Amino acid sequence: SGEILAEINREVVRKIYINAKIGAASGQTTSAGMFDLDTDSNGRWMVEKFKGLMMQIERDANAIAKGTRRGKGNIIMTSSDVASALQMAGILDYAPAMSTNLNVDEAAGTFAGVLNGRYKVYVDPYAASNAAEFYCVGYKGSSPMDAGIFYCPYVPLQMVRAVDSDSFQPRIAFKTRYGLVASPFAQGTTVGNGAMAATNLNASSPNTNEYYRKVRIANLM
């Protein structure tokens, strides 16, 4: 059951990454979809660059509010180095006043803490260390129906007993049945039918879910 739950969680996160809209819109950064701390943060030293990154997260969260008219982004899924940079934005400051008490340890847990009293920060433990750094900001309301992607379980967990035909040893199998659909408002002004892109390759409609924004990070250090 623990393995099934982990696989479902990973599938949901993967679908969010594929279907999220590209953040850091053209005109906001040097390259659309990428935030370069050397050219886009307008910071003089490290903590100011990290605060520039936080400002870009705010802009993408505001873009979610404009696109959905439901609310501002309040969830961040990111790589561990970016989460550490957000934490350092308050610790390294000469007059720390921001709430950046994140516990970034992907070996202990994925929930790092709450950033500035609004953003729940989750560290992706499967983000490759040699790949580009990133963040994905999303919105989740107080109601289970106020989200960009819905997990719809039909049979949460079912156990099946059987006997191996070769060794006659008892066998136990577990299965689950569920559906993943997008919010009908996920495409903004266009009413959706719940369909989601399964991959970024040869997909007809990836990067269209208004409830999420994804951005690559360059020159974090």
mmCIF file with all atom_site columns, C-alpha atoms in Angstrom:
data_model
loop_
_atom_site.group_PDB
_atom_site.id
_atom_site.type_symbol
_atom_site.label_atom_id
_atom_site.label_alt_id
_atom_site.label_comp_id
_atom_site.label_asym_id
_atom_site.label_entity_id
_atom_site.label_seq_id
_atom_site.pdbx_PDB_ins_code
_atom_site.Cartn_x
_atom_site.Cartn_y
_atom_site.Cartn_z
_atom_site.occupancy
_atom_site.B_iso_or_equiv
_atom_site.pdbx_formal_charge
_atom_site.auth_seq_id
_atom_site.auth_comp_id
_atom_site.auth_asym_id
_atom_site.auth_atom_id
_atom_site.pdbx_PDB_model_num
ATOM 1   C CA . SER A 1 1   ? 0.000   0.000   0.000   1.00 0.00 ? 1   SER A CA 1
ATOM 2   C CA . GLY A 1 2   ? 2.884   2.344   0.731   1.00 0.00 ? 2   GLY A CA 1
ATOM 3   C CA . GLU A 1 3   ? 4.413   1.655   -2.680  1.00 0.00 ? 3   GLU A CA 1
ATOM 4   C CA . ILE A 1 4   ? 1.090   2.237   -4.448  1.00 0.00 ? 4   ILE A CA 1
ATOM 5   C CA . LEU A 1 5   ? 0.644   5.544   -2.609  1.00 0.00 ? 5   LEU A CA 1
ATOM 6   C CA . ALA A 1 6   ? 4.172   6.643   -3.562  1.00 0.00 ? 6   ALA A CA 1
ATOM 7   C CA . GLU A 1 7   ? 3.537   5.819   -7.228  1.00 0.00 ? 7   GLU A CA 1
ATOM 8   C CA . ILE A 1 8   ? 0.230   7.705   -7.258  1.00 0.00 ? 8   ILE A CA 1
ATOM 9   C CA . ASN A 1 9   ? 1.878   10.756  -5.687  1.00 0.00 ? 9   ASN A CA 1
ATOM 10  C CA . ARG A 1 10  ? 4.639   10.632  -8.272  1.00 0.00 ? 10  ARG A CA 1
ATOM 11  C CA . GLU A 1 11  ? 2.168   10.367  -11.142 1.00 0.00 ? 11  GLU A CA 1
ATOM 12  C CA . VAL A 1 12  ? 0.250   13.412  -9.867  1.00 0.00 ? 12  VAL A CA 1
ATOM 13  C CA . VAL A 1 13  ? 3.459   15.467  -9.554  1.00 0.00 ? 13  VAL A CA 1
ATOM 14  C CA . ARG A 1 14  ? 4.581   14.389  -13.041 1.00 0.00 ? 14  ARG A CA 1
ATOM 15  C CA . LYS A 1 15  ? 1.231   15.377  -14.566 1.00 0.00 ? 15  LYS A CA 1
ATOM 16  C CA . ILE A 1 16  ? 1.493   18.776  -12.879 1.00 0.00 ? 16  ILE A CA 1
ATOM 17  C CA . TYR A 1 17  ? 4.969   19.325  -14.318 1.00 0.00 ? 17  TYR A CA 1
ATOM 18  C CA . ILE A 1 18  ? 3.846   18.389  -17.838 1.00 0.00 ? 18  ILE A CA 1
ATOM 19  C CA . ASN A 1 19  ? 0.625   20.387  -17.866 1.00 0.00 ? 19  ASN A CA 1
ATOM 20  C CA . ALA A 1 20  ? 1.742   23.505  -15.962 1.00 0.00 ? 20  ALA A CA 1
ATOM 21  C CA . LYS A 1 21  ? 1.980   26.704  -17.967 1.00 0.00 ? 21  LYS A CA 1
ATOM 22  C CA . ILE A 1 22  ? 5.397   28.191  -18.608 1.00 0.00 ? 22  ILE A CA 1
ATOM 23  C CA . GLY A 1 23  ? 6.128   30.897  -16.066 1.00 0.00 ? 23  GLY A CA 1
ATOM 24  C CA . ALA A 1 24  ? 8.518   33.841  -16.301 1.00 0.00 ? 24  ALA A CA 1
ATOM 25  C CA . ALA A 1 25  ? 6.567   35.200  -19.253 1.00 0.00 ? 25  ALA A CA 1
ATOM 26  C CA . SER A 1 26  ? 8.223   36.938  -22.149 1.00 0.00 ? 26  SER A CA 1
ATOM 27  C CA . GLY A 1 27  ? 9.260   40.442  -21.140 1.00 0.00 ? 27  GLY A CA 1
ATOM 28  C CA . GLN A 1 28  ? 9.743   39.556  -17.473 1.00 0.00 ? 28  GLN A CA 1
ATOM 29  C CA . THR A 1 29  ? 13.046  37.717  -17.941 1.00 0.00 ? 29  THR A CA 1
ATOM 30  C CA . THR A 1 30  ? 15.835  37.544  -20.496 1.00 0.00 ? 30  THR A CA 1
ATOM 31  C CA . SER A 1 31  ? 14.602  34.161  -21.748 1.00 0.00 ? 31  SER A CA 1
ATOM 32  C CA . ALA A 1 32  ? 10.928  33.227  -21.433 1.00 0.00 ? 32  ALA A CA 1
ATOM 33  C CA . GLY A 1 33  ? 10.426  30.317  -19.068 1.00 0.00 ? 33  GLY A CA 1
ATOM 34  C CA . MET A 1 34  ? 13.828  30.721  -17.410 1.00 0.00 ? 34  MET A CA 1
ATOM 35  C CA . PHE A 1 35  ? 14.937  32.901  -14.518 1.00 0.00 ? 35  PHE A CA 1
ATOM 36  C CA . ASP A 1 36  ? 18.646  33.706  -14.629 1.00 0.00 ? 36  ASP A CA 1
ATOM 37  C CA . LEU A 1 37  ? 19.886  35.054  -11.307 1.00 0.00 ? 37  LEU A CA 1
ATOM 38  C CA . ASP A 1 38  ? 22.776  36.835  -13.026 1.00 0.00 ? 38  ASP A CA 1
ATOM 39  C CA . THR A 1 39  ? 20.643  38.801  -15.506 1.00 0.00 ? 39  THR A CA 1
ATOM 40  C CA . ASP A 1 40  ? 17.083  38.811  -14.154 1.00 0.00 ? 40  ASP A CA 1
ATOM 41  C CA . SER A 1 41  ? 17.310  39.222  -10.369 1.00 0.00 ? 41  SER A CA 1
ATOM 42  C CA . ASN A 1 42  ? 18.929  42.688  -10.441 1.00 0.00 ? 42  ASN A CA 1
ATOM 43  C CA . GLY A 1 43  ? 20.764  41.815  -7.245  1.00 0.00 ? 43  GLY A CA 1
ATOM 44  C CA . ARG A 1 44  ? 24.202  43.017  -6.182  1.00 0.00 ? 44  ARG A CA 1
ATOM 45  C CA . TRP A 1 45  ? 25.065  40.089  -3.935  1.00 0.00 ? 45  TRP A CA 1
ATOM 46  C CA . MET A 1 46  ? 23.707  36.652  -3.142  1.00 0.00 ? 46  MET A CA 1
ATOM 47  C CA . VAL A 1 47  ? 20.836  37.489  -0.802  1.00 0.00 ? 47  VAL A CA 1
ATOM 48  C CA . GLU A 1 48  ? 19.535  40.203  -3.147  1.00 0.00 ? 48  GLU A CA 1
ATOM 49  C CA . LYS A 1 49  ? 19.595  37.723  -6.037  1.00 0.00 ? 49  LYS A CA 1
ATOM 50  C CA . PHE A 1 50  ? 17.655  35.231  -3.943  1.00 0.00 ? 50  PHE A CA 1
ATOM 51  C CA . LYS A 1 51  ? 15.111  37.918  -3.111  1.00 0.00 ? 51  LYS A CA 1
ATOM 52  C CA . GLY A 1 52  ? 14.814  38.593  -6.832  1.00 0.00 ? 52  GLY A CA 1
ATOM 53  C CA . LEU A 1 53  ? 13.957  34.911  -7.237  1.00 0.00 ? 53  LEU A CA 1
ATOM 54  C CA . MET A 1 54  ? 11.271  35.278  -4.565  1.00 0.00 ? 54  MET A CA 1
ATOM 55  C CA . MET A 1 55  ? 9.866   38.270  -6.441  1.00 0.00 ? 55  MET A CA 1
ATOM 56  C CA . GLN A 1 56  ? 9.602   36.171  -9.608  1.00 0.00 ? 56  GLN A CA 1
ATOM 57  C CA . ILE A 1 57  ? 7.729   33.508  -7.653  1.00 0.00 ? 57  ILE A CA 1
ATOM 58  C CA . GLU A 1 58  ? 5.356   36.248  -6.501  1.00 0.00 ? 58  GLU A CA 1
ATOM 59  C CA . ARG A 1 59  ? 4.828   37.356  -10.107 1.00 0.00 ? 59  ARG A CA 1
ATOM 60  C CA . ASP A 1 60  ? 4.004   33.812  -11.211 1.00 0.00 ? 60  ASP A CA 1
ATOM 61  C CA . ALA A 1 61  ? 1.664   33.386  -8.230  1.00 0.00 ? 61  ALA A CA 1
ATOM 62  C CA . ASN A 1 62  ? -0.083  36.596  -9.249  1.00 0.00 ? 62  ASN A CA 1
ATOM 63  C CA . ALA A 1 63  ? -0.315  35.319  -12.823 1.00 0.00 ? 63  ALA A CA 1
ATOM 64  C CA . ILE A 1 64  ? -2.167  32.268  -11.495 1.00 0.00 ? 64  ILE A CA 1
ATOM 65  C CA . ALA A 1 65  ? -4.669  34.562  -9.785  1.00 0.00 ? 65  ALA A CA 1
ATOM 66  C CA . LYS A 1 66  ? -5.185  36.489  -13.028 1.00 0.00 ? 66  LYS A CA 1
ATOM 67  C CA . GLY A 1 67  ? -5.535  33.325  -15.095 1.00 0.00 ? 67  GLY A CA 1
ATOM 68  C CA . THR A 1 68  ? -7.887  31.419  -12.807 1.00 0.00 ? 68  THR A CA 1
ATOM 69  C CA . ARG A 1 69  ? -9.697  34.192  -10.905 1.00 0.00 ? 69  ARG A CA 1
ATOM 70  C CA . ARG A 1 70  ? -9.734  31.705  -8.033  1.00 0.00 ? 70  ARG A CA 1
ATOM 71  C CA . GLY A 1 71  ? -6.729  32.713  -5.970  1.00 0.00 ? 71  GLY A CA 1
ATOM 72  C CA . LYS A 1 72  ? -3.034  33.452  -5.837  1.00 0.00 ? 72  LYS A CA 1
ATOM 73  C CA . GLY A 1 73  ? -0.524  30.615  -5.974  1.00 0.00 ? 73  GLY A CA 1
ATOM 74  C CA . ASN A 1 74  ? 0.155   29.097  -2.555  1.00 0.00 ? 74  ASN A CA 1
ATOM 75  C CA . ILE A 1 75  ? 2.112   25.878  -3.219  1.00 0.00 ? 75  ILE A CA 1
ATOM 76  C CA . ILE A 1 76  ? 5.712   25.568  -4.423  1.00 0.00 ? 76  ILE A CA 1
ATOM 77  C CA . MET A 1 77  ? 7.287   22.343  -5.673  1.00 0.00 ? 77  MET A CA 1
ATOM 78  C CA . THR A 1 78  ? 10.983  22.764  -6.258  1.00 0.00 ? 78  THR A CA 1
ATOM 79  C CA . SER A 1 79  ? 14.424  21.204  -6.231  1.00 0.00 ? 79  SER A CA 1
ATOM 80  C CA . SER A 1 80  ? 16.331  21.150  -2.961  1.00 0.00 ? 80  SER A CA 1
ATOM 81  C CA . ASP A 1 81  ? 18.918  23.751  -3.994  1.00 0.00 ? 81  ASP A CA 1
ATOM 82  C CA . VAL A 1 82  ? 16.225  26.283  -4.897  1.00 0.00 ? 82  VAL A CA 1
ATOM 83  C CA . ALA A 1 83  ? 14.459  25.622  -1.584  1.00 0.00 ? 83  ALA A CA 1
ATOM 84  C CA . SER A 1 84  ? 17.749  26.227  0.212   1.00 0.00 ? 84  SER A CA 1
ATOM 85  C CA . ALA A 1 85  ? 18.196  29.490  -1.706  1.00 0.00 ? 85  ALA A CA 1
ATOM 86  C CA . LEU A 1 86  ? 14.745  30.634  -0.570  1.00 0.00 ? 86  LEU A CA 1
ATOM 87  C CA . GLN A 1 87  ? 15.729  29.784  2.983   1.00 0.00 ? 87  GLN A CA 1
ATOM 88  C CA . MET A 1 88  ? 19.008  31.691  2.692   1.00 0.00 ? 88  MET A CA 1
ATOM 89  C CA . ALA A 1 89  ? 17.154  34.809  1.504   1.00 0.00 ? 89  ALA A CA 1
ATOM 90  C CA . GLY A 1 90  ? 16.187  35.471  5.115   1.00 0.00 ? 90  GLY A CA 1
ATOM 91  C CA . ILE A 1 91  ? 19.110  33.941  6.978   1.00 0.00 ? 91  ILE A CA 1
ATOM 92  C CA . LEU A 1 92  ? 21.848  35.787  5.072   1.00 0.00 ? 92  LEU A CA 1
ATOM 93  C CA . ASP A 1 93  ? 20.147  39.171  5.290   1.00 0.00 ? 93  ASP A CA 1
ATOM 94  C CA . TYR A 1 94  ? 21.655  41.793  7.570   1.00 0.00 ? 94  TYR A CA 1
ATOM 95  C CA . ALA A 1 95  ? 18.152  42.568  8.881   1.00 0.00 ? 95  ALA A CA 1
ATOM 96  C CA . PRO A 1 96  ? 16.172  39.338  8.544   1.00 0.00 ? 96  PRO A CA 1
ATOM 97  C CA . ALA A 1 97  ? 12.446  39.932  8.743   1.00 0.00 ? 97  ALA A CA 1
ATOM 98  C CA . MET A 1 98  ? 11.055  37.344  6.344   1.00 0.00 ? 98  MET A CA 1
ATOM 99  C CA . SER A 1 99  ? 9.608   34.017  7.390   1.00 0.00 ? 99  SER A CA 1
ATOM 100 C CA . THR A 1 100 ? 11.992  31.631  5.619   1.00 0.00 ? 100 THR A CA 1
ATOM 101 C CA . ASN A 1 101 ? 12.393  28.938  8.254   1.00 0.00 ? 101 ASN A CA 1
ATOM 102 C CA . LEU A 1 102 ? 12.416  26.031  5.804   1.00 0.00 ? 102 LEU A CA 1
ATOM 103 C CA . ASN A 1 103 ? 13.762  22.628  6.808   1.00 0.00 ? 103 ASN A CA 1
ATOM 104 C CA . VAL A 1 104 ? 15.259  21.449  3.531   1.00 0.00 ? 104 VAL A CA 1
ATOM 105 C CA . ASP A 1 105 ? 16.158  17.762  3.892   1.00 0.00 ? 105 ASP A CA 1
ATOM 106 C CA . GLU A 1 106 ? 14.778  15.602  1.115   1.00 0.00 ? 106 GLU A CA 1
ATOM 107 C CA . ALA A 1 107 ? 16.015  12.472  2.892   1.00 0.00 ? 107 ALA A CA 1
ATOM 108 C CA . ALA A 1 108 ? 13.752  13.219  5.872   1.00 0.00 ? 108 ALA A CA 1
ATOM 109 C CA . GLY A 1 109 ? 10.595  14.532  4.186   1.00 0.00 ? 109 GLY A CA 1
ATOM 110 C CA . THR A 1 110 ? 9.305   16.401  1.181   1.00 0.00 ? 110 THR A CA 1
ATOM 111 C CA . PHE A 1 111 ? 7.480   19.172  3.078   1.00 0.00 ? 111 PHE A CA 1
ATOM 112 C CA . ALA A 1 112 ? 10.050  21.846  3.882   1.00 0.00 ? 112 ALA A CA 1
ATOM 113 C CA . GLY A 1 113 ? 7.788   24.389  5.554   1.00 0.00 ? 113 GLY A CA 1
ATOM 114 C CA . VAL A 1 114 ? 5.826   27.559  4.874   1.00 0.00 ? 114 VAL A CA 1
ATOM 115 C CA . LEU A 1 115 ? 7.486   30.468  3.087   1.00 0.00 ? 115 LEU A CA 1
ATOM 116 C CA . ASN A 1 116 ? 6.462   33.998  4.113   1.00 0.00 ? 116 ASN A CA 1
ATOM 117 C CA . GLY A 1 117 ? 3.298   32.719  5.748   1.00 0.00 ? 117 GLY A CA 1
ATOM 118 C CA . ARG A 1 118 ? 1.703   31.780  2.403   1.00 0.00 ? 118 ARG A CA 1
ATOM 119 C CA . TYR A 1 119 ? 3.587   29.252  0.288   1.00 0.00 ? 119 TYR A CA 1
ATOM 120 C CA . LYS A 1 120 ? 3.765   25.613  1.305   1.00 0.00 ? 120 LYS A CA 1
ATOM 121 C CA . VAL A 1 121 ? 7.154   24.483  -0.008  1.00 0.00 ? 121 VAL A CA 1
ATOM 122 C CA . TYR A 1 122 ? 7.665   20.875  -1.091  1.00 0.00 ? 122 TYR A CA 1
ATOM 123 C CA . VAL A 1 123 ? 11.063  19.540  -2.159  1.00 0.00 ? 123 VAL A CA 1
ATOM 124 C CA . ASP A 1 124 ? 11.041  17.092  -5.052  1.00 0.00 ? 124 ASP A CA 1
ATOM 125 C CA . PRO A 1 125 ? 13.322  14.225  -3.927  1.00 0.00 ? 125 PRO A CA 1
ATOM 126 C CA . TYR A 1 126 ? 13.504  12.855  -7.468  1.00 0.00 ? 126 TYR A CA 1
ATOM 127 C CA . ALA A 1 127 ? 14.815  16.045  -9.069  1.00 0.00 ? 127 ALA A CA 1
ATOM 128 C CA . ALA A 1 128 ? 18.129  15.054  -10.636 1.00 0.00 ? 128 ALA A CA 1
ATOM 129 C CA . SER A 1 129 ? 21.091  16.834  -9.084  1.00 0.00 ? 129 SER A CA 1
ATOM 130 C CA . ASN A 1 130 ? 22.781  17.265  -12.469 1.00 0.00 ? 130 ASN A CA 1
ATOM 131 C CA . ALA A 1 131 ? 19.679  18.689  -14.154 1.00 0.00 ? 131 ALA A CA 1
ATOM 132 C CA . ALA A 1 132 ? 18.516  22.284  -14.304 1.00 0.00 ? 132 ALA A CA 1
ATOM 133 C CA . GLU A 1 133 ? 17.117  23.767  -11.111 1.00 0.00 ? 133 GLU A CA 1
ATOM 134 C CA . PHE A 1 134 ? 13.432  24.668  -11.199 1.00 0.00 ? 134 PHE A CA 1
ATOM 135 C CA . TYR A 1 135 ? 10.327  25.627  -9.292  1.00 0.00 ? 135 TYR A CA 1
ATOM 136 C CA . CYS A 1 136 ? 6.650   25.024  -9.961  1.00 0.00 ? 136 CYS A CA 1
ATOM 137 C CA . VAL A 1 137 ? 4.171   27.259  -8.154  1.00 0.00 ? 137 VAL A CA 1
ATOM 138 C CA . GLY A 1 138 ? 0.498   26.274  -7.982  1.00 0.00 ? 138 GLY A CA 1
ATOM 139 C CA . TYR A 1 139 ? -2.810  27.123  -6.373  1.00 0.00 ? 139 TYR A CA 1
ATOM 140 C CA . LYS A 1 140 ? -4.916  24.883  -4.126  1.00 0.00 ? 140 LYS A CA 1
ATOM 141 C CA . GLY A 1 141 ? -8.030  26.284  -2.480  1.00 0.00 ? 141 GLY A CA 1
ATOM 142 C CA . SER A 1 142 ? -9.725  25.261  0.737   1.00 0.00 ? 142 SER A CA 1
ATOM 143 C CA . SER A 1 143 ? -12.233 23.070  -1.114  1.00 0.00 ? 143 SER A CA 1
ATOM 144 C CA . PRO A 1 144 ? -11.198 19.752  -2.698  1.00 0.00 ? 144 PRO A CA 1
ATOM 145 C CA . MET A 1 145 ? -12.925 20.990  -5.864  1.00 0.00 ? 145 MET A CA 1
ATOM 146 C CA . ASP A 1 146 ? -10.782 24.134  -6.023  1.00 0.00 ? 146 ASP A CA 1
ATOM 147 C CA . ALA A 1 147 ? -7.656  22.804  -7.705  1.00 0.00 ? 147 ALA A CA 1
ATOM 148 C CA . GLY A 1 148 ? -6.086  22.388  -11.112 1.00 0.00 ? 148 GLY A CA 1
ATOM 149 C CA . ILE A 1 149 ? -5.934  18.579  -11.126 1.00 0.00 ? 149 ILE A CA 1
ATOM 150 C CA . PHE A 1 150 ? -8.303  16.156  -9.409  1.00 0.00 ? 150 PHE A CA 1
ATOM 151 C CA . TYR A 1 151 ? -7.418  12.710  -8.077  1.00 0.00 ? 151 TYR A CA 1
ATOM 152 C CA . CYS A 1 152 ? -10.577 10.598  -8.299  1.00 0.00 ? 152 CYS A CA 1
ATOM 153 C CA . PRO A 1 153 ? -10.263 7.215   -6.532  1.00 0.00 ? 153 PRO A CA 1
ATOM 154 C CA . TYR A 1 154 ? -12.669 4.424   -7.440  1.00 0.00 ? 154 TYR A CA 1
ATOM 155 C CA . VAL A 1 155 ? -11.127 1.508   -5.550  1.00 0.00 ? 155 VAL A CA 1
ATOM 156 C CA . PRO A 1 156 ? -8.491  2.923   -3.168  1.00 0.00 ? 156 PRO A CA 1
ATOM 157 C CA . LEU A 1 157 ? -6.851  -0.409  -2.381  1.00 0.00 ? 157 LEU A CA 1
ATOM 158 C CA . GLN A 1 158 ? -7.934  -3.965  -3.055  1.00 0.00 ? 158 GLN A CA 1
ATOM 159 C CA . MET A 1 159 ? -6.146  -7.144  -2.004  1.00 0.00 ? 159 MET A CA 1
ATOM 160 C CA . VAL A 1 160 ? -6.296  -10.295 -4.116  1.00 0.00 ? 160 VAL A CA 1
ATOM 161 C CA . ARG A 1 161 ? -5.163  -13.698 -2.860  1.00 0.00 ? 161 ARG A CA 1
ATOM 162 C CA . ALA A 1 162 ? -3.950  -16.405 -5.219  1.00 0.00 ? 162 ALA A CA 1
ATOM 163 C CA . VAL A 1 163 ? -1.808  -19.537 -5.371  1.00 0.00 ? 163 VAL A CA 1
ATOM 164 C CA . ASP A 1 164 ? 1.240   -19.742 -7.604  1.00 0.00 ? 164 ASP A CA 1
ATOM 165 C CA . SER A 1 165 ? 0.627   -22.423 -10.216 1.00 0.00 ? 165 SER A CA 1
ATOM 166 C CA . ASP A 1 166 ? 4.294   -23.496 -10.307 1.00 0.00 ? 166 ASP A CA 1
ATOM 167 C CA . SER A 1 167 ? 5.275   -23.576 -6.629  1.00 0.00 ? 167 SER A CA 1
ATOM 168 C CA . PHE A 1 168 ? 1.801   -23.629 -5.020  1.00 0.00 ? 168 PHE A CA 1
ATOM 169 C CA . GLN A 1 169 ? 3.002   -20.868 -2.725  1.00 0.00 ? 169 GLN A CA 1
ATOM 170 C CA . PRO A 1 170 ? 0.415   -18.301 -1.619  1.00 0.00 ? 170 PRO A CA 1
ATOM 171 C CA . ARG A 1 171 ? 0.561   -14.959 -3.383  1.00 0.00 ? 171 ARG A CA 1
ATOM 172 C CA . ILE A 1 172 ? -0.973  -11.613 -2.442  1.00 0.00 ? 172 ILE A CA 1
ATOM 173 C CA . ALA A 1 173 ? -1.496  -8.821  -4.948  1.00 0.00 ? 173 ALA A CA 1
ATOM 174 C CA . PHE A 1 174 ? -2.691  -5.268  -4.421  1.00 0.00 ? 174 PHE A CA 1
ATOM 175 C CA . LYS A 1 175 ? -4.389  -3.066  -6.969  1.00 0.00 ? 175 LYS A CA 1
ATOM 176 C CA . THR A 1 176 ? -6.029  0.317   -7.147  1.00 0.00 ? 176 THR A CA 1
ATOM 177 C CA . ARG A 1 177 ? -8.340  2.072   -9.579  1.00 0.00 ? 177 ARG A CA 1
ATOM 178 C CA . TYR A 1 178 ? -8.540  5.836   -9.971  1.00 0.00 ? 178 TYR A CA 1
ATOM 179 C CA . GLY A 1 179 ? -8.671  8.664   -12.473 1.00 0.00 ? 179 GLY A CA 1
ATOM 180 C CA . LEU A 1 180 ? -6.730  11.889  -12.922 1.00 0.00 ? 180 LEU A CA 1
ATOM 181 C CA . VAL A 1 181 ? -8.552  14.768  -14.608 1.00 0.00 ? 181 VAL A CA 1
ATOM 182 C CA . ALA A 1 182 ? -7.932  18.468  -15.032 1.00 0.00 ? 182 ALA A CA 1
ATOM 183 C CA . SER A 1 183 ? -10.246 21.132  -13.687 1.00 0.00 ? 183 SER A CA 1
ATOM 184 C CA . PRO A 1 184 ? -12.756 22.333  -16.312 1.00 0.00 ? 184 PRO A CA 1
ATOM 185 C CA . PHE A 1 185 ? -11.400 25.842  -15.642 1.00 0.00 ? 185 PHE A CA 1
ATOM 186 C CA . ALA A 1 186 ? -7.766  24.796  -16.079 1.00 0.00 ? 186 ALA A CA 1
ATOM 187 C CA . GLN A 1 187 ? -7.545  26.327  -19.561 1.00 0.00 ? 187 GLN A CA 1
ATOM 188 C CA . GLY A 1 188 ? -8.758  29.760  -18.505 1.00 0.00 ? 188 GLY A CA 1
ATOM 189 C CA . THR A 1 189 ? -11.415 31.123  -20.852 1.00 0.00 ? 189 THR A CA 1
ATOM 190 C CA . THR A 1 190 ? -11.753 27.775  -22.669 1.00 0.00 ? 190 THR A CA 1
ATOM 191 C CA . VAL A 1 191 ? -13.950 25.177  -20.991 1.00 0.00 ? 191 VAL A CA 1
ATOM 192 C CA . GLY A 1 192 ? -11.947 21.954  -20.693 1.00 0.00 ? 192 GLY A CA 1
ATOM 193 C CA . ASN A 1 193 ? -13.143 18.360  -20.721 1.00 0.00 ? 193 ASN A CA 1
ATOM 194 C CA . GLY A 1 194 ? -10.658 17.135  -18.105 1.00 0.00 ? 194 GLY A CA 1
ATOM 195 C CA . ALA A 1 195 ? -8.108  15.810  -20.582 1.00 0.00 ? 195 ALA A CA 1
ATOM 196 C CA . MET A 1 196 ? -4.422  16.215  -19.748 1.00 0.00 ? 196 MET A CA 1
ATOM 197 C CA . ALA A 1 197 ? -1.275  15.792  -21.784 1.00 0.00 ? 197 ALA A CA 1
ATOM 198 C CA . ALA A 1 198 ? 0.589   12.624  -20.826 1.00 0.00 ? 198 ALA A CA 1
ATOM 199 C CA . THR A 1 199 ? 3.950   13.789  -22.148 1.00 0.00 ? 199 THR A CA 1
ATOM 200 C CA . ASN A 1 200 ? 5.628   16.872  -23.502 1.00 0.00 ? 200 ASN A CA 1
ATOM 201 C CA . LEU A 1 201 ? 6.626   14.962  -26.652 1.00 0.00 ? 201 LEU A CA 1
ATOM 202 C CA . ASN A 1 202 ? 4.117   14.997  -29.505 1.00 0.00 ? 202 ASN A CA 1
ATOM 203 C CA . ALA A 1 203 ? 1.397   16.184  -27.162 1.00 0.00 ? 203 ALA A CA 1
ATOM 204 C CA . SER A 1 204 ? -1.429  18.323  -28.455 1.00 0.00 ? 204 SER A CA 1
ATOM 205 C CA . SER A 1 205 ? -1.941  20.451  -25.368 1.00 0.00 ? 205 SER A CA 1
ATOM 206 C CA . PRO A 1 206 ? 0.872   20.462  -22.788 1.00 0.00 ? 206 PRO A CA 1
ATOM 207 C CA . ASN A 1 207 ? 1.659   23.544  -20.726 1.00 0.00 ? 207 ASN A CA 1
ATOM 208 C CA . THR A 1 208 ? -1.931  24.835  -20.600 1.00 0.00 ? 208 THR A CA 1
ATOM 209 C CA . ASN A 1 209 ? -3.040  24.424  -16.969 1.00 0.00 ? 209 ASN A CA 1
ATOM 210 C CA . GLU A 1 210 ? -3.634  27.897  -15.529 1.00 0.00 ? 210 GLU A CA 1
ATOM 211 C CA . TYR A 1 211 ? -3.384  26.652  -11.944 1.00 0.00 ? 211 TYR A CA 1
ATOM 212 C CA . TYR A 1 212 ? 0.383   26.032  -12.194 1.00 0.00 ? 212 TYR A CA 1
ATOM 213 C CA . ARG A 1 213 ? 3.484   27.857  -13.447 1.00 0.00 ? 213 ARG A CA 1
ATOM 214 C CA . LYS A 1 214 ? 6.857   26.195  -13.977 1.00 0.00 ? 214 LYS A CA 1
ATOM 215 C CA . VAL A 1 215 ? 10.197  27.985  -14.383 1.00 0.00 ? 215 VAL A CA 1
ATOM 216 C CA . ARG A 1 216 ? 13.781  26.818  -14.863 1.00 0.00 ? 216 ARG A CA 1
ATOM 217 C CA . ILE A 1 217 ? 16.492  28.470  -12.779 1.00 0.00 ? 217 ILE A CA 1
ATOM 218 C CA . ALA A 1 218 ? 19.913  29.356  -14.148 1.00 0.00 ? 218 ALA A CA 1
ATOM 219 C CA . ASN A 1 219 ? 23.065  30.478  -12.309 1.00 0.00 ? 219 ASN A CA 1
ATOM 220 C CA . LEU A 1 220 ? 21.731  29.789  -8.843  1.00 0.00 ? 220 LEU A CA 1
ATOM 221 C CA . MET A 1 221 ? 25.281  30.152  -7.515  1.00 0.00 ? 221 MET A CA 1
#
